[in-house]
Coordinates of C-alpha atoms in Angstrom, one line a residue:
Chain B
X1 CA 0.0 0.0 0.0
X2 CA 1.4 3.3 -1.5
X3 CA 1.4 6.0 1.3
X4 CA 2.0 9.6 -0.4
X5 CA 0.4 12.2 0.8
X6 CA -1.4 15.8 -1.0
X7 CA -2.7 18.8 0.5
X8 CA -5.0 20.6 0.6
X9 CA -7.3 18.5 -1.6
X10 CA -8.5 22.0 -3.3
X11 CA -7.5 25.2 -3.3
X12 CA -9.7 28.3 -4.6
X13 CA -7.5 31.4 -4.4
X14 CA -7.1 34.9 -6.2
X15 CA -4.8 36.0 -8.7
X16 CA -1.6 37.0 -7.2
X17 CA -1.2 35.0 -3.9
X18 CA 1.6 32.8 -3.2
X19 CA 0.8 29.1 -2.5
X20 CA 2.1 26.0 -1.9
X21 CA 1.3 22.9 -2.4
X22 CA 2.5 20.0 -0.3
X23 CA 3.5 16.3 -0.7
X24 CA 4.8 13.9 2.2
X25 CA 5.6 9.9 1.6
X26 CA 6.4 7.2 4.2
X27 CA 7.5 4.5 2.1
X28 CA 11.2 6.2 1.7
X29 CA 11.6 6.9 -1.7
X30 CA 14.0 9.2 -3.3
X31 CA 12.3 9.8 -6.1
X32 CA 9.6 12.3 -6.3
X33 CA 7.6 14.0 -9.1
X34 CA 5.2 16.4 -9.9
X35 CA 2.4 16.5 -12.7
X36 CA 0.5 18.7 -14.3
X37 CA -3.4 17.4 -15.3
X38 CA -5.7 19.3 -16.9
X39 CA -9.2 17.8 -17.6
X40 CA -9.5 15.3 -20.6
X41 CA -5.6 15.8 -21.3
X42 CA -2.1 13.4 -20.5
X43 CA -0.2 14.4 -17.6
X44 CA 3.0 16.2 -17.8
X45 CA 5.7 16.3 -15.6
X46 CA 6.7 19.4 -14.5
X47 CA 9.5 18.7 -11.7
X48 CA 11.0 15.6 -10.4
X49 CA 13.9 14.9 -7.8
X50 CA 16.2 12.4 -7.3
X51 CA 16.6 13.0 -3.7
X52 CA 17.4 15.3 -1.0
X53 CA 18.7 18.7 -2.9
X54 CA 18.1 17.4 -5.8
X55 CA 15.4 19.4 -8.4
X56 CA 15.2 19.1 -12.3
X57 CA 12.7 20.6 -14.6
X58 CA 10.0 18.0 -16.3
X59 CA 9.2 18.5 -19.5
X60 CA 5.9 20.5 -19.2
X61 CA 7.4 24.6 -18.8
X62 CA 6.0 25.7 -15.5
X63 CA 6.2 28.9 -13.3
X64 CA 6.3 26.5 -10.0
X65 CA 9.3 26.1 -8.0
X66 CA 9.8 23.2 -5.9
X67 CA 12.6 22.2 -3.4
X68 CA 13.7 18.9 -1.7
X69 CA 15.2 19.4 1.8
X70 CA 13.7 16.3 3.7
X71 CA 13.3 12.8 1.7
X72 CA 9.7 12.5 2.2
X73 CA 9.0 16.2 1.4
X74 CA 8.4 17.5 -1.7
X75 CA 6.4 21.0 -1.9
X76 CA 5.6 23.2 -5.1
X77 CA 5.4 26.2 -4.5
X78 CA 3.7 29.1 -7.2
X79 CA 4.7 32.7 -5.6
X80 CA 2.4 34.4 -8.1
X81 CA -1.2 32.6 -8.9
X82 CA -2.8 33.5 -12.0
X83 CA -5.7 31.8 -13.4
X84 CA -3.7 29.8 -16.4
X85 CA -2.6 27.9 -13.1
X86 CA -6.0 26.3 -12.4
X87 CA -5.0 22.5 -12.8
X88 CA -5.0 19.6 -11.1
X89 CA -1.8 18.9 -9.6
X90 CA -0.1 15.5 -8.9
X91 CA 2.4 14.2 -6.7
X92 CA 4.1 10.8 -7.1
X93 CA 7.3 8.9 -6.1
X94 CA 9.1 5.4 -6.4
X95 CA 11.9 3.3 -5.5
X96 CA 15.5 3.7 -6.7
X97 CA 16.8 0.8 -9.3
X98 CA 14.7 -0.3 -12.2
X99 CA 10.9 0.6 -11.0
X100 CA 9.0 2.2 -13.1
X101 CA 6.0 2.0 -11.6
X102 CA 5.2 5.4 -9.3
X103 CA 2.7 5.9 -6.9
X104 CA 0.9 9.0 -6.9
X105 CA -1.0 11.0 -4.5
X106 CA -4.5 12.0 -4.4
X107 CA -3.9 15.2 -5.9
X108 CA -5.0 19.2 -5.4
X109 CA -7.4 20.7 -7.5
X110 CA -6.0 24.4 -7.5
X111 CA -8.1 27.2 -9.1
X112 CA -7.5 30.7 -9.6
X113 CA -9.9 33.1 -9.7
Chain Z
X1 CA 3.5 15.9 -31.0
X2 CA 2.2 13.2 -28.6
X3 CA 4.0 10.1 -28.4
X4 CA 1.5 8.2 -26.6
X5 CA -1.9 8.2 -27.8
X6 CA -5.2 7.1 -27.0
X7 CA -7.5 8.0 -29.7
X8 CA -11.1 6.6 -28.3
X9 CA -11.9 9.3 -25.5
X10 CA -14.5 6.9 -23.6
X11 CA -15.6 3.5 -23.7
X12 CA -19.3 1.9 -22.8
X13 CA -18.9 -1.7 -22.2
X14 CA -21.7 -4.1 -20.4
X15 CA -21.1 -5.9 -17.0
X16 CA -19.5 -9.1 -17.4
X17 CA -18.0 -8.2 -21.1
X18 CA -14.9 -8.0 -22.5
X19 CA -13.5 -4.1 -22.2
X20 CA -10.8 -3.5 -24.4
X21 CA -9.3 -0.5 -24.1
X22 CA -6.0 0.7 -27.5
X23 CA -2.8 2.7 -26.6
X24 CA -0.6 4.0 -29.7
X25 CA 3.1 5.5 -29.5
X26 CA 5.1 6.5 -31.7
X27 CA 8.9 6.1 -30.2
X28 CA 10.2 2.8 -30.9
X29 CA 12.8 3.4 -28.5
X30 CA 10.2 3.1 -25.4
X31 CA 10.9 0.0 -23.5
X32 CA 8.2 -0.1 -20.6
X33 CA 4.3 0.7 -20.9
X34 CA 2.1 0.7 -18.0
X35 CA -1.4 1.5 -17.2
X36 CA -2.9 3.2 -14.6
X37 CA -6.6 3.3 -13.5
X38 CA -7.9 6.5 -12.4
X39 CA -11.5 7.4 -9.7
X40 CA -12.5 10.8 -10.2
X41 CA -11.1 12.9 -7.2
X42 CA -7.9 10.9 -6.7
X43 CA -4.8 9.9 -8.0
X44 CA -3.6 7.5 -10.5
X45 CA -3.3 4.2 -9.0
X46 CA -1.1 1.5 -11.3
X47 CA -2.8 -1.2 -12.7
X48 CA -0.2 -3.5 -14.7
X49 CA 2.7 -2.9 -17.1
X50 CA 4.5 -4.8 -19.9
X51 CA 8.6 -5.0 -20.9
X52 CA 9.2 -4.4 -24.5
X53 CA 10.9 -7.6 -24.3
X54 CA 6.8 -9.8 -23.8
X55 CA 4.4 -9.3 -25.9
X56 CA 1.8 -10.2 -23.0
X57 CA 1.4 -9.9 -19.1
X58 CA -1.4 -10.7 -17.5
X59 CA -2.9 -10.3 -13.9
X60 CA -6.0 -11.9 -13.0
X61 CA -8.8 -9.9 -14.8
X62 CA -6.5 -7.8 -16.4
X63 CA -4.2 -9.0 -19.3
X64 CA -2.0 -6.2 -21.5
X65 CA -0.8 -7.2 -25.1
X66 CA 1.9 -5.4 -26.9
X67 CA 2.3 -5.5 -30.5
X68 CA 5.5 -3.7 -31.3
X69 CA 5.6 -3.6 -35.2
X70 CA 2.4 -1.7 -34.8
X71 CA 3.6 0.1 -31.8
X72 CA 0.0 -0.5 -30.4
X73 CA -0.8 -2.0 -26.7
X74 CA -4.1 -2.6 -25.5
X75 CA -5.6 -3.9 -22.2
X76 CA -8.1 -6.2 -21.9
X77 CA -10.6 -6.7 -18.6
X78 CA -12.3 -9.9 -18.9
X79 CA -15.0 -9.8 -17.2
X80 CA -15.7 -5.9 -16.4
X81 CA -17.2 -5.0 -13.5
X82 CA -18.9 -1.6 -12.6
X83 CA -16.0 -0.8 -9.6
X84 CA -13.8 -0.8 -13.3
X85 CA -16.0 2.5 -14.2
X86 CA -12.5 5.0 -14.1
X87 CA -10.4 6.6 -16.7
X88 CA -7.4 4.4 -18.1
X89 CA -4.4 5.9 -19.0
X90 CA -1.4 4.5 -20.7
X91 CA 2.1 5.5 -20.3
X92 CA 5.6 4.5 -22.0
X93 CA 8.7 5.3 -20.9
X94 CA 12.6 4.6 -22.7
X95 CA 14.6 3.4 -19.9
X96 CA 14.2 6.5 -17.4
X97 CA 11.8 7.1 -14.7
X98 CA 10.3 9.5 -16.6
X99 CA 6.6 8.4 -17.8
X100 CA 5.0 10.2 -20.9
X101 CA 1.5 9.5 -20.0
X102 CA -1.7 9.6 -22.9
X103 CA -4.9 11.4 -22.2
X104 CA -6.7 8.7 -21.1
X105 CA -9.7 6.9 -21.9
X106 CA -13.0 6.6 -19.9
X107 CA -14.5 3.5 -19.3
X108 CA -18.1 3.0 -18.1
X109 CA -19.4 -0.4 -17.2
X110 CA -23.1 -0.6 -16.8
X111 CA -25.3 -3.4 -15.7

């Protein structure tokens, strides 16, 4: 049983406020993502780390920021909300070694108004 | 350009049928595909996956084929039940951790 960990579930905040969003695991993994989802569309990544102090950019451009300084914290932060930011927003990790297979959180559904 | 596409957008299929539901991709060079079952409100939970190396894996109800010349995969859930009522999506990756997911497909099983 995954245990990863998203909140708040949803967000509704104005344009211009800073936010983040936060992601915990228990299971010990070092790797950590987060997606982008917006209704009816694929995910995209849009950060990922490899473990503590470690950030890289996915392949989705986005204004977030993120930062790794515990291994089972992973927070996005947006300092600026604006309403092309209204998304669903998805946390996962997995092991190290070959496992692809993540396990994701249960999400926040962020909208700015 | 996607690279992993699922073209039917939702899917209707009768309790106790066969539900198939198609992935394409377009990289060759992808050598794991999973697919994940999703409830409305929560996150992506994996469901099964297939090595480039099989053409099939299979997992009780659930059995994923993988037809490389085509570069096609489908799943299959034999029989459907309504709890299988979610959105499937299919994702590939080449060797990486990083999963390029498709938009997904809705599945409803009625009675």
């Amino acid at each position: 049983e995954a245990d990863i960990y998203q909140t708040p579930r949803y967000l509704v905040i104005g344009t211009g406020k800073k936010i983040t969003l936060e992601c915990s695991q228990t299971m010990g993994h070092d790797k950590m993502y987060w997606y982008q989802q917006d209704p009816g569309m694929e995910l995209h990544l849009i950060h990922y780390s490899y473990g503590v102090n470690s950030t890289e950019k996915g392949d989705l451009s986005s204004e977030s920021t993120v930062s790794r300084i515990r291994t089972e914290h992973f927070p996005l932060t947006l300092e600026s909300a604006r309403p092309s930011h209204t998304s669903q927003y998805l946390c996962a990790s997995n092991e190290q070694g070959p496992a692809y297979e993540q396990y994701f959180g249960p999400g926040t559904r962020l909208t700015v108004t | 350009d996607q690279q992993v596409k699922q073209n039917s957008p939702s899917l209707s299929v009768q309790e106790g049928r066969i539900s198939i539901l198609n992935c394409d991709y377009t990289n060759s060079m992808f050598d794991y595909f999973l697919w994940y079952k999703k409830y409305p409100a929560e996150g992506p939970t994996f469901l099964i996956s297939i090595s480039s190396i099989k053409d099939k894996n299979e997992d009780g109800r659930f059995t994923v084929f993988l037809n490389k010349s085509a570069k096609h995969l489908s799943l299959h859930i034999v029989p459907s039940q309504p709890g299988d009522s979610a959105v499937y999506f299919c994702a590939a990756t080449r060797n990486t951790d990083k999963l390029i997911f498709g938009t997904g497909t809705r599945l409803q099983v009625f009675p």
